[in-house]
Short mmCIF file of N, CA and C in Angstrom, two decimals:
data_model
loop_
_atom_site.label_atom_id
_atom_site.label_comp_id
_atom_site.label_asym_id
_atom_site.label_seq_id
_atom_site.Cartn_x
_atom_site.Cartn_y
_atom_site.Cartn_z
N LYS A 1 -3.77 8.95 -3.26
CA LYS A 1 -2.96 9.43 -2.16
C LYS A 1 -3.85 10.46 -1.28
N LYS A 2 -4.61 11.26 -2.42
CA LYS A 2 -5.42 12.13 -1.79
C LYS A 2 -6.66 11.58 -0.82
N ILE A 3 -7.23 10.54 -1.45
CA ILE A 3 -8.34 9.79 -0.76
C ILE A 3 -7.83 9.14 0.46
N LYS A 4 -6.56 8.41 0.43
CA LYS A 4 -5.96 7.79 1.46
C LYS A 4 -5.84 8.92 2.72
N LYS A 5 -5.33 10.06 2.36
CA LYS A 5 -5.16 11.15 3.31
C LYS A 5 -6.40 11.58 3.99
N MET A 6 -7.42 11.73 3.14
CA MET A 6 -8.61 12.21 3.78
C MET A 6 -9.26 11.12 4.73
N ILE A 7 -9.01 9.71 4.25
CA ILE A 7 -9.57 8.76 5.15
C ILE A 7 -8.92 8.70 6.41
N LEU A 8 -7.50 8.87 6.36
CA LEU A 8 -6.79 8.90 7.65
C LEU A 8 -7.07 10.00 8.44
N SER A 9 -7.13 11.34 7.97
CA SER A 9 -7.47 12.30 8.93
C SER A 9 -8.96 12.33 9.29
N SER A 10 -9.84 11.62 8.75
CA SER A 10 -11.13 11.31 9.25
C SER A 10 -11.20 10.41 10.40
N ALA A 11 -10.38 9.35 10.37
CA ALA A 11 -10.26 8.33 11.34
C ALA A 11 -9.53 9.03 12.52
N ASP A 12 -8.70 9.82 12.46
CA ASP A 12 -7.94 10.67 13.54
C ASP A 12 -8.98 11.30 14.39
N GLY A 13 -10.00 12.06 13.78
CA GLY A 13 -11.00 12.80 14.60
C GLY A 13 -12.10 11.97 15.13
N LEU A 14 -12.11 10.52 14.82
CA LEU A 14 -13.13 9.53 15.42
C LEU A 14 -12.52 8.75 16.64
N ASP A 15 -11.39 9.06 16.69
CA ASP A 15 -10.41 8.15 17.71
C ASP A 15 -10.35 6.70 17.37
N ILE A 16 -10.17 6.43 16.11
CA ILE A 16 -10.00 5.22 15.60
C ILE A 16 -8.75 5.15 14.83
N SER A 17 -8.19 3.78 14.59
CA SER A 17 -7.00 3.72 13.88
C SER A 17 -7.24 2.79 12.54
N VAL A 18 -6.62 3.23 11.58
CA VAL A 18 -6.77 2.45 10.19
C VAL A 18 -5.50 1.86 10.05
N ARG A 19 -5.45 0.33 10.05
CA ARG A 19 -4.16 -0.24 9.95
C ARG A 19 -3.90 -0.43 8.48
N THR A 20 -4.73 -0.70 7.63
CA THR A 20 -4.30 -0.70 6.28
C THR A 20 -5.56 -0.43 5.23
N ILE A 21 -5.11 0.10 4.18
CA ILE A 21 -6.08 0.48 3.16
C ILE A 21 -5.67 -0.20 1.91
N GLY A 22 -6.57 -1.05 1.39
CA GLY A 22 -6.26 -1.74 0.21
C GLY A 22 -7.17 -1.12 -0.84
N VAL A 23 -6.94 -1.15 -2.17
CA VAL A 23 -7.73 -0.82 -3.19
C VAL A 23 -7.60 -1.93 -4.36
N GLY A 24 -8.52 -2.07 -5.03
CA GLY A 24 -8.54 -2.90 -6.54
C GLY A 24 -7.79 -4.07 -6.22
N VAL A 25 -6.94 -4.52 -7.13
CA VAL A 25 -6.21 -5.80 -6.90
C VAL A 25 -5.66 -6.10 -5.74
N PHE A 26 -5.01 -5.14 -5.21
CA PHE A 26 -4.23 -5.22 -3.79
C PHE A 26 -5.26 -5.74 -2.75
N SER A 27 -6.72 -5.14 -2.72
CA SER A 27 -7.61 -5.55 -1.97
C SER A 27 -8.08 -7.01 -2.22
N ALA A 28 -8.27 -7.27 -3.37
CA ALA A 28 -8.73 -8.71 -3.82
C ALA A 28 -7.59 -9.75 -3.39
N ALA A 29 -6.40 -9.21 -3.41
CA ALA A 29 -5.14 -10.11 -2.90
C ALA A 29 -5.50 -10.58 -1.46
N ILE A 30 -5.88 -9.63 -0.71
CA ILE A 30 -6.20 -9.81 0.76
C ILE A 30 -7.27 -10.77 0.80
N MET A 31 -8.18 -10.78 -0.10
CA MET A 31 -9.32 -11.72 0.05
C MET A 31 -8.89 -13.04 -0.43
N ALA A 32 -7.93 -13.03 -1.42
CA ALA A 32 -7.64 -14.57 -1.98
C ALA A 32 -6.77 -15.21 -0.92
N ARG A 33 -5.92 -14.17 -0.20
CA ARG A 33 -5.05 -14.83 0.81
C ARG A 33 -5.85 -15.32 2.08
N ASP A 34 -6.63 -14.52 2.60
CA ASP A 34 -7.47 -14.76 3.74
C ASP A 34 -8.69 -15.61 3.67
N LEU A 35 -9.42 -15.50 2.66
CA LEU A 35 -10.60 -16.24 2.44
C LEU A 35 -10.61 -17.54 1.54
N PHE A 36 -9.86 -17.26 0.51
CA PHE A 36 -9.64 -18.31 -0.53
C PHE A 36 -8.24 -19.08 -0.20
N ASN A 37 -7.77 -19.09 1.10
CA ASN A 37 -6.35 -19.65 1.41
C ASN A 37 -5.14 -19.72 0.42
N ALA A 38 -4.88 -18.52 -0.23
CA ALA A 38 -3.76 -18.41 -1.10
C ALA A 38 -2.68 -18.62 -0.30
N LYS A 39 -2.59 -18.15 0.97
CA LYS A 39 -1.34 -18.21 1.71
C LYS A 39 -0.91 -19.66 1.92
N ASN A 40 -1.82 -20.80 1.48
CA ASN A 40 -1.19 -21.94 1.60
C ASN A 40 -0.44 -22.57 0.54
N PHE A 41 -0.50 -21.82 -0.65
CA PHE A 41 0.28 -22.14 -1.77
C PHE A 41 1.53 -21.51 -1.89
N ASN A 42 2.52 -22.28 -2.49
CA ASN A 42 4.03 -21.72 -2.85
C ASN A 42 4.01 -20.48 -3.50
N ASN A 43 3.06 -20.43 -4.43
CA ASN A 43 2.89 -19.12 -5.45
C ASN A 43 1.67 -19.13 -5.97
N TYR A 44 1.20 -17.99 -6.29
CA TYR A 44 -0.15 -17.60 -6.88
C TYR A 44 -0.19 -16.28 -7.61
N ALA A 45 -1.19 -16.03 -8.39
CA ALA A 45 -1.35 -14.70 -8.86
C ALA A 45 -2.82 -14.31 -8.82
N VAL A 46 -3.04 -13.01 -8.71
CA VAL A 46 -4.41 -12.42 -8.64
C VAL A 46 -4.51 -11.62 -9.95
N ILE A 47 -5.39 -11.96 -10.84
CA ILE A 47 -5.55 -11.28 -12.16
C ILE A 47 -6.95 -10.37 -12.11
N ARG A 48 -6.93 -9.04 -12.28
CA ARG A 48 -8.04 -8.39 -12.41
C ARG A 48 -8.24 -7.69 -13.72
N PHE A 49 -9.34 -8.16 -14.40
CA PHE A 49 -9.69 -7.55 -15.73
C PHE A 49 -10.60 -6.25 -15.22
N THR A 50 -9.90 -5.17 -15.63
CA THR A 50 -10.51 -3.76 -15.24
C THR A 50 -11.48 -3.25 -16.34
N SER A 51 -11.07 -3.61 -17.47
CA SER A 51 -12.09 -3.36 -18.60
C SER A 51 -11.81 -4.31 -19.69
N SER A 52 -12.38 -4.12 -20.88
CA SER A 52 -12.38 -5.18 -21.93
C SER A 52 -10.97 -5.32 -22.53
N ASN A 53 -9.95 -4.56 -22.03
CA ASN A 53 -8.60 -4.58 -22.60
C ASN A 53 -7.46 -4.15 -21.71
N ILE A 54 -7.81 -3.88 -20.39
CA ILE A 54 -6.86 -3.65 -19.30
C ILE A 54 -6.90 -4.75 -18.35
N VAL A 55 -5.69 -5.16 -17.96
CA VAL A 55 -5.42 -6.38 -16.86
C VAL A 55 -4.49 -5.70 -16.03
N GLU A 56 -4.69 -6.18 -14.61
CA GLU A 56 -3.63 -5.86 -13.57
C GLU A 56 -3.33 -7.30 -13.13
N VAL A 57 -2.09 -7.47 -12.76
CA VAL A 57 -1.65 -8.73 -12.13
C VAL A 57 -0.70 -8.61 -10.87
N LEU A 58 -1.00 -9.32 -9.97
CA LEU A 58 -0.05 -9.59 -8.87
C LEU A 58 0.51 -10.78 -8.78
N TYR A 59 1.79 -11.10 -8.58
CA TYR A 59 2.26 -12.44 -8.54
C TYR A 59 2.96 -12.51 -7.14
N VAL A 60 2.65 -13.38 -6.47
CA VAL A 60 3.28 -13.76 -5.00
C VAL A 60 3.96 -15.01 -5.15
N ASP A 61 5.20 -15.15 -4.66
CA ASP A 61 6.03 -16.31 -4.52
C ASP A 61 6.66 -16.37 -2.98
N ASP A 62 6.14 -17.37 -2.53
CA ASP A 62 6.73 -17.86 -1.02
C ASP A 62 6.23 -16.69 -0.12
N GLY A 63 5.04 -16.07 -0.27
CA GLY A 63 4.59 -15.06 0.53
C GLY A 63 4.96 -13.81 0.37
N LEU A 64 5.79 -13.49 -0.96
CA LEU A 64 6.35 -12.26 -1.10
C LEU A 64 5.89 -11.78 -2.45
N LEU A 65 5.36 -10.50 -2.55
CA LEU A 65 4.92 -10.01 -3.74
C LEU A 65 6.11 -9.72 -4.48
N MET A 66 6.10 -10.54 -5.86
CA MET A 66 7.24 -10.37 -6.69
C MET A 66 7.07 -9.52 -7.78
N LEU A 67 5.64 -9.18 -8.20
CA LEU A 67 5.47 -8.57 -9.42
C LEU A 67 4.10 -8.02 -9.35
N TYR A 68 4.12 -6.70 -9.71
CA TYR A 68 2.67 -5.91 -9.97
C TYR A 68 2.76 -5.57 -11.58
N THR A 69 1.90 -5.85 -12.32
CA THR A 69 2.02 -5.45 -13.69
C THR A 69 0.67 -5.06 -14.29
N LYS A 70 0.63 -4.03 -15.01
CA LYS A 70 -0.57 -3.67 -15.78
C LYS A 70 -0.58 -3.79 -17.10
N LEU A 71 -1.42 -4.59 -17.72
CA LEU A 71 -1.18 -5.14 -19.20
C LEU A 71 -2.28 -4.53 -20.04
N LYS A 72 -2.08 -4.33 -21.49
CA LYS A 72 -3.15 -3.98 -22.37
C LYS A 72 -3.37 -5.10 -23.32
N ILE A 73 -4.53 -5.51 -23.52
CA ILE A 73 -4.89 -6.55 -24.50
C ILE A 73 -5.38 -5.89 -25.90
N SER A 74 -4.69 -5.93 -26.83
CA SER A 74 -4.77 -5.36 -28.03
C SER A 74 -4.83 -6.30 -29.32
N LYS A 75 -5.79 -6.70 -29.93
CA LYS A 75 -6.01 -7.71 -30.88
C LYS A 75 -5.30 -8.91 -30.50
N ASN A 76 -5.66 -9.60 -29.25
CA ASN A 76 -5.17 -10.62 -28.65
C ASN A 76 -3.82 -10.78 -28.35
N LYS A 77 -3.02 -9.70 -28.54
CA LYS A 77 -1.69 -9.45 -28.01
C LYS A 77 -1.66 -8.79 -26.80
N VAL A 78 -0.66 -9.07 -25.90
CA VAL A 78 -0.55 -8.44 -24.72
C VAL A 78 0.48 -7.63 -24.62
N LEU A 79 0.43 -6.34 -24.27
CA LEU A 79 1.53 -5.34 -24.01
C LEU A 79 1.51 -4.90 -22.65
N SER A 80 2.94 -4.64 -22.19
CA SER A 80 3.05 -4.01 -20.91
C SER A 80 2.90 -2.57 -20.95
N MET A 81 2.08 -2.01 -19.92
CA MET A 81 1.96 -0.71 -19.66
C MET A 81 2.76 -0.22 -18.49
N GLN A 82 3.00 -1.17 -17.23
CA GLN A 82 3.68 -0.78 -16.19
C GLN A 82 4.00 -1.86 -15.59
N ALA A 83 5.13 -2.00 -14.94
CA ALA A 83 5.71 -3.06 -14.13
C ALA A 83 6.53 -2.60 -13.15
N ILE A 84 6.30 -3.37 -11.96
CA ILE A 84 7.16 -3.19 -10.75
C ILE A 84 7.55 -4.34 -10.38
N GLY A 85 8.80 -4.90 -10.35
CA GLY A 85 9.24 -6.16 -9.88
C GLY A 85 10.06 -6.79 -10.92
N ASP A 86 10.01 -8.22 -10.79
CA ASP A 86 10.86 -8.85 -11.63
C ASP A 86 10.28 -8.96 -13.13
N ARG A 87 11.11 -8.50 -14.07
CA ARG A 87 10.75 -8.45 -15.68
C ARG A 87 10.72 -9.79 -16.22
N LYS A 88 11.48 -10.69 -15.66
CA LYS A 88 11.46 -12.00 -16.24
C LYS A 88 10.09 -12.49 -15.90
N LEU A 89 9.66 -12.55 -14.70
CA LEU A 89 8.29 -12.85 -14.30
C LEU A 89 7.19 -12.36 -15.17
N GLU A 90 7.39 -10.99 -15.49
CA GLU A 90 6.35 -10.29 -16.43
C GLU A 90 6.35 -10.98 -17.75
N SER A 91 7.26 -11.41 -18.31
CA SER A 91 7.29 -12.18 -19.52
C SER A 91 6.28 -13.33 -19.58
N TYR A 92 6.59 -14.13 -18.44
CA TYR A 92 5.94 -15.35 -18.24
C TYR A 92 4.41 -14.95 -17.90
N ILE A 93 3.96 -13.86 -17.14
CA ILE A 93 2.72 -13.51 -16.98
C ILE A 93 1.90 -13.03 -18.18
N ILE A 94 2.87 -12.39 -18.96
CA ILE A 94 2.29 -11.89 -20.26
C ILE A 94 1.86 -13.17 -21.41
N SER A 95 2.53 -14.28 -21.16
CA SER A 95 2.35 -15.27 -22.07
C SER A 95 0.96 -16.06 -21.54
N ILE A 96 0.94 -16.13 -20.21
CA ILE A 96 -0.35 -16.57 -19.59
C ILE A 96 -1.69 -15.77 -19.83
N VAL A 97 -1.48 -14.55 -19.78
CA VAL A 97 -2.72 -13.53 -20.13
C VAL A 97 -2.99 -13.67 -21.68
N GLU A 98 -1.90 -13.87 -22.59
CA GLU A 98 -2.09 -13.93 -23.85
C GLU A 98 -2.97 -15.25 -24.22
N ARG A 99 -2.61 -16.38 -23.51
CA ARG A 99 -3.23 -17.68 -23.60
C ARG A 99 -4.59 -17.39 -23.12
N MET A 100 -5.05 -16.77 -22.25
CA MET A 100 -6.45 -16.44 -21.74
C MET A 100 -7.14 -15.69 -22.78
N ALA A 101 -6.50 -14.54 -23.41
CA ALA A 101 -7.09 -13.67 -24.36
C ALA A 101 -7.51 -14.35 -25.41
N ASN A 102 -6.66 -15.46 -26.05
CA ASN A 102 -6.98 -16.20 -27.17
C ASN A 102 -7.68 -17.60 -26.79
N ASN A 103 -8.14 -17.62 -25.68
CA ASN A 103 -9.10 -18.82 -25.23
C ASN A 103 -8.37 -19.97 -25.39
N LYS A 104 -7.15 -19.98 -25.19
CA LYS A 104 -6.26 -21.30 -25.32
C LYS A 104 -5.63 -21.72 -24.04
N TYR A 105 -6.09 -20.94 -22.84
CA TYR A 105 -5.46 -21.34 -21.43
C TYR A 105 -5.83 -22.77 -21.13
N ARG A 106 -4.79 -23.34 -20.51
CA ARG A 106 -5.16 -24.80 -20.04
C ARG A 106 -4.72 -24.72 -18.52
N SER A 107 -3.35 -24.57 -18.46
CA SER A 107 -2.70 -24.52 -16.86
C SER A 107 -1.45 -23.61 -17.20
N SER A 108 -0.65 -23.72 -15.91
CA SER A 108 0.47 -23.04 -15.72
C SER A 108 1.34 -23.50 -14.72
N LYS A 109 2.43 -22.97 -14.35
CA LYS A 109 3.26 -23.42 -13.39
C LYS A 109 2.88 -22.80 -12.04
N ILE A 110 2.14 -21.91 -12.10
CA ILE A 110 1.51 -21.09 -10.96
C ILE A 110 0.48 -21.95 -10.32
N GLU A 111 0.71 -22.30 -9.11
CA GLU A 111 -0.32 -23.21 -8.48
C GLU A 111 -1.72 -22.79 -8.65
N LYS A 112 -2.00 -21.47 -8.15
CA LYS A 112 -3.39 -20.96 -8.22
C LYS A 112 -3.54 -19.49 -8.93
N ILE A 113 -4.39 -19.41 -9.73
CA ILE A 113 -4.53 -18.05 -10.30
C ILE A 113 -5.75 -17.42 -9.96
N PHE A 114 -6.00 -16.49 -9.09
CA PHE A 114 -7.19 -15.99 -8.70
C PHE A 114 -7.79 -15.03 -9.56
N ILE A 115 -8.74 -15.16 -10.07
CA ILE A 115 -9.33 -14.15 -11.38
C ILE A 115 -10.56 -13.41 -10.91
N TYR A 116 -10.77 -12.32 -11.17
CA TYR A 116 -11.82 -11.37 -11.00
C TYR A 116 -11.87 -10.40 -12.05
N GLU A 117 -13.18 -9.65 -12.17
CA GLU A 117 -13.33 -8.57 -13.02
C GLU A 117 -13.84 -7.35 -12.27
N SER A 118 -13.59 -6.06 -12.26
CA SER A 118 -14.28 -5.27 -11.68
C SER A 118 -15.38 -4.31 -12.46
N ASN A 119 -14.88 -3.99 -13.55
CA ASN A 119 -16.03 -3.12 -14.31
C ASN A 119 -16.43 -3.90 -15.42
N SER A 120 -15.76 -4.72 -16.22
CA SER A 120 -16.01 -5.30 -17.49
C SER A 120 -16.88 -6.29 -17.44
N ARG A 121 -17.62 -6.45 -18.57
CA ARG A 121 -18.26 -7.72 -18.77
C ARG A 121 -17.72 -8.43 -20.01
N GLY A 122 -16.53 -8.73 -19.84
CA GLY A 122 -15.62 -9.18 -20.87
C GLY A 122 -15.95 -10.62 -21.25
N LYS A 123 -15.38 -10.97 -22.41
CA LYS A 123 -15.68 -12.38 -23.02
C LYS A 123 -14.43 -13.11 -22.34
N PHE A 124 -13.27 -12.57 -21.79
CA PHE A 124 -12.13 -13.37 -21.60
C PHE A 124 -12.61 -14.30 -20.35
N VAL A 125 -13.20 -13.49 -19.27
CA VAL A 125 -13.39 -14.16 -18.10
C VAL A 125 -14.65 -15.14 -18.15
N ASN A 126 -15.60 -14.83 -18.97
CA ASN A 126 -16.72 -15.65 -19.36
C ASN A 126 -16.26 -17.00 -19.94
N ASN A 127 -15.12 -16.92 -21.00
CA ASN A 127 -14.46 -18.25 -21.47
C ASN A 127 -13.72 -18.87 -20.37
N LEU A 128 -13.08 -18.12 -19.54
CA LEU A 128 -12.46 -18.94 -18.54
C LEU A 128 -13.35 -19.56 -17.55
N ILE A 129 -14.37 -19.12 -17.19
CA ILE A 129 -15.38 -19.51 -16.30
C ILE A 129 -15.92 -21.07 -16.98
N GLU A 130 -16.07 -20.94 -18.32
CA GLU A 130 -16.53 -22.22 -18.98
C GLU A 130 -15.50 -23.20 -19.05
N ARG A 131 -14.24 -23.00 -19.13
CA ARG A 131 -13.13 -23.91 -19.24
C ARG A 131 -12.97 -24.74 -18.03
N LYS A 132 -13.20 -24.10 -16.75
CA LYS A 132 -13.08 -24.88 -15.47
C LYS A 132 -11.77 -25.72 -15.41
N SER A 133 -10.66 -24.60 -15.64
CA SER A 133 -9.23 -25.24 -15.49
C SER A 133 -9.05 -25.24 -13.98
N SER A 134 -8.21 -26.37 -13.57
CA SER A 134 -8.04 -26.77 -12.20
C SER A 134 -7.31 -25.79 -11.32
N ASN A 135 -6.40 -24.88 -11.92
CA ASN A 135 -5.76 -24.02 -11.14
C ASN A 135 -6.39 -22.50 -11.14
N LEU A 136 -7.47 -22.43 -11.82
CA LEU A 136 -8.09 -21.05 -11.95
C LEU A 136 -9.14 -21.11 -10.80
N VAL A 137 -9.11 -20.14 -9.80
CA VAL A 137 -10.00 -19.78 -8.93
C VAL A 137 -10.79 -18.43 -9.12
N PHE A 138 -12.09 -18.36 -9.27
CA PHE A 138 -12.80 -17.06 -9.49
C PHE A 138 -13.19 -16.58 -8.06
N LEU A 139 -12.68 -15.30 -7.90
CA LEU A 139 -12.88 -14.67 -6.52
C LEU A 139 -14.32 -14.34 -6.37
N ASP A 140 -15.19 -15.48 -6.20
CA ASP A 140 -16.62 -15.11 -6.13
C ASP A 140 -16.92 -15.37 -4.73
N LEU A 141 -17.29 -14.45 -4.01
CA LEU A 141 -17.49 -14.34 -2.57
C LEU A 141 -18.70 -15.08 -2.11
N PHE A 142 -19.52 -15.41 -3.01
CA PHE A 142 -20.82 -16.07 -2.65
C PHE A 142 -20.80 -17.50 -3.12
N ASP A 143 -19.78 -18.13 -3.71
CA ASP A 143 -19.64 -19.40 -4.15
C ASP A 143 -18.27 -20.13 -3.84
N PHE A 144 -18.19 -20.68 -2.56
CA PHE A 144 -17.06 -21.20 -2.27
C PHE A 144 -16.88 -22.77 -2.72
N ASN A 145 -17.87 -23.15 -3.30
CA ASN A 145 -18.02 -24.48 -3.71
C ASN A 145 -17.84 -24.49 -5.29
N GLN A 146 -17.12 -23.43 -5.98
CA GLN A 146 -17.06 -23.22 -7.42
C GLN A 146 -16.37 -24.43 -7.86
N ASN A 147 -15.52 -25.10 -7.44
CA ASN A 147 -14.79 -26.43 -8.03
C ASN A 147 -15.69 -27.44 -8.08
N ASN A 148 -17.04 -27.38 -7.33
CA ASN A 148 -18.15 -28.52 -7.42
C ASN A 148 -18.89 -28.46 -8.69
N GLU A 149 -18.83 -29.50 -9.47
CA GLU A 149 -19.60 -29.57 -10.73
C GLU A 149 -20.97 -29.26 -10.45
N ASN A 150 -21.66 -29.58 -9.34
CA ASN A 150 -22.91 -29.41 -9.03
C ASN A 150 -23.30 -28.07 -8.76
N SER A 151 -22.25 -26.85 -8.74
CA SER A 151 -22.68 -25.65 -8.40
C SER A 151 -23.74 -25.23 -9.27
N THR A 152 -24.75 -24.62 -8.58
CA THR A 152 -25.88 -24.00 -9.29
C THR A 152 -25.75 -22.63 -9.73
N ILE A 153 -24.86 -21.86 -9.57
CA ILE A 153 -24.61 -20.53 -9.96
C ILE A 153 -24.38 -20.31 -11.39
N SER A 154 -25.10 -19.61 -11.93
CA SER A 154 -24.99 -19.47 -13.44
C SER A 154 -23.98 -18.45 -13.80
N ILE A 155 -23.30 -18.78 -14.95
CA ILE A 155 -22.16 -17.98 -15.53
C ILE A 155 -22.42 -16.49 -15.25
N ARG A 156 -23.62 -15.95 -15.63
CA ARG A 156 -23.90 -14.61 -15.60
C ARG A 156 -23.97 -14.05 -14.19
N LYS A 157 -24.53 -14.84 -13.14
CA LYS A 157 -24.47 -14.50 -11.84
C LYS A 157 -22.92 -14.41 -11.15
N LYS A 158 -22.28 -15.38 -11.66
CA LYS A 158 -20.85 -15.55 -11.23
C LYS A 158 -20.00 -14.27 -11.56
N MET A 159 -20.21 -13.75 -12.79
CA MET A 159 -19.48 -12.72 -13.34
C MET A 159 -20.08 -11.35 -12.59
N GLU A 160 -21.30 -11.26 -12.04
CA GLU A 160 -21.73 -10.40 -11.41
C GLU A 160 -21.12 -10.29 -9.89
N ASN A 161 -20.97 -11.41 -9.41
CA ASN A 161 -20.48 -11.46 -8.16
C ASN A 161 -18.93 -11.20 -8.11
N LEU A 162 -18.31 -11.35 -9.16
CA LEU A 162 -16.66 -11.11 -9.24
C LEU A 162 -16.49 -9.67 -8.88
N SER A 163 -17.30 -8.80 -9.14
CA SER A 163 -17.15 -7.29 -8.78
C SER A 163 -16.70 -7.11 -7.39
N PHE A 164 -17.18 -7.92 -6.58
CA PHE A 164 -17.13 -7.70 -5.07
C PHE A 164 -15.68 -8.02 -4.56
N ALA A 165 -14.85 -8.69 -5.38
CA ALA A 165 -13.49 -8.92 -5.06
C ALA A 165 -12.83 -7.65 -4.64
N ASP A 166 -13.12 -6.46 -5.31
CA ASP A 166 -12.45 -5.29 -4.78
C ASP A 166 -12.68 -4.85 -3.50
N LEU A 167 -13.66 -5.44 -2.85
CA LEU A 167 -14.04 -5.09 -1.52
C LEU A 167 -13.02 -6.18 -0.37
N GLY A 168 -12.29 -6.84 -1.06
CA GLY A 168 -11.47 -7.86 -0.11
C GLY A 168 -10.97 -7.52 1.00
N GLN A 169 -10.47 -6.09 1.08
CA GLN A 169 -9.84 -5.65 2.35
C GLN A 169 -10.55 -5.74 3.44
N ILE A 170 -11.98 -5.67 3.46
CA ILE A 170 -12.81 -5.68 4.59
C ILE A 170 -12.79 -7.23 5.19
N PHE A 171 -12.17 -8.12 4.50
CA PHE A 171 -12.11 -9.57 4.88
C PHE A 171 -10.80 -9.84 5.37
N GLY A 172 -9.92 -9.04 5.64
CA GLY A 172 -8.63 -9.35 5.95
C GLY A 172 -8.69 -9.71 7.55
N GLY A 173 -8.06 -10.90 7.73
CA GLY A 173 -8.14 -11.45 9.19
C GLY A 173 -9.44 -11.95 9.60
N VAL A 174 -10.52 -12.11 8.71
CA VAL A 174 -11.69 -12.73 9.25
C VAL A 174 -11.52 -14.29 9.19
N ASN A 175 -11.84 -14.91 10.18
CA ASN A 175 -11.99 -16.34 10.05
C ASN A 175 -13.13 -16.84 9.72
N VAL A 176 -13.22 -17.61 8.74
CA VAL A 176 -14.30 -18.06 8.09
C VAL A 176 -14.27 -19.66 8.07
#
């Protein structure tokens, strides 16, 4: 809140307006919606691996944010740390993240799951990239052909690129 207040007061002095400020998973959700066409799906989730054991998830259904949850992975079990929204959805999201953590993820009823990591170099995302599940989309700004089997981007490079998803706010409204 303090940073937001400072940005807004700075903008006032420059005679510009700031319409929105997005941070972290919320900013990545803008990127998923506007650049990766998440807005075209009935439902989708954005999953952010913030460290080797902390995960943030946004779940959107019919264009409405239904759930934000922060989860902790401990010994391949997933525990809720914070949740805002539908608790029944949280249980379902926890089961999905548990399957990811245990390297058993195949698919889910969620049309698309947009995944990225901000700070970690965790094994979970690496394992998911190797699996190539049809409903997983990695928020790699530099590889829009990621579902193409001929993609030449290495897993290591893809993992480096995923950290840019936190900057998704700057892509809001951009026509690509």
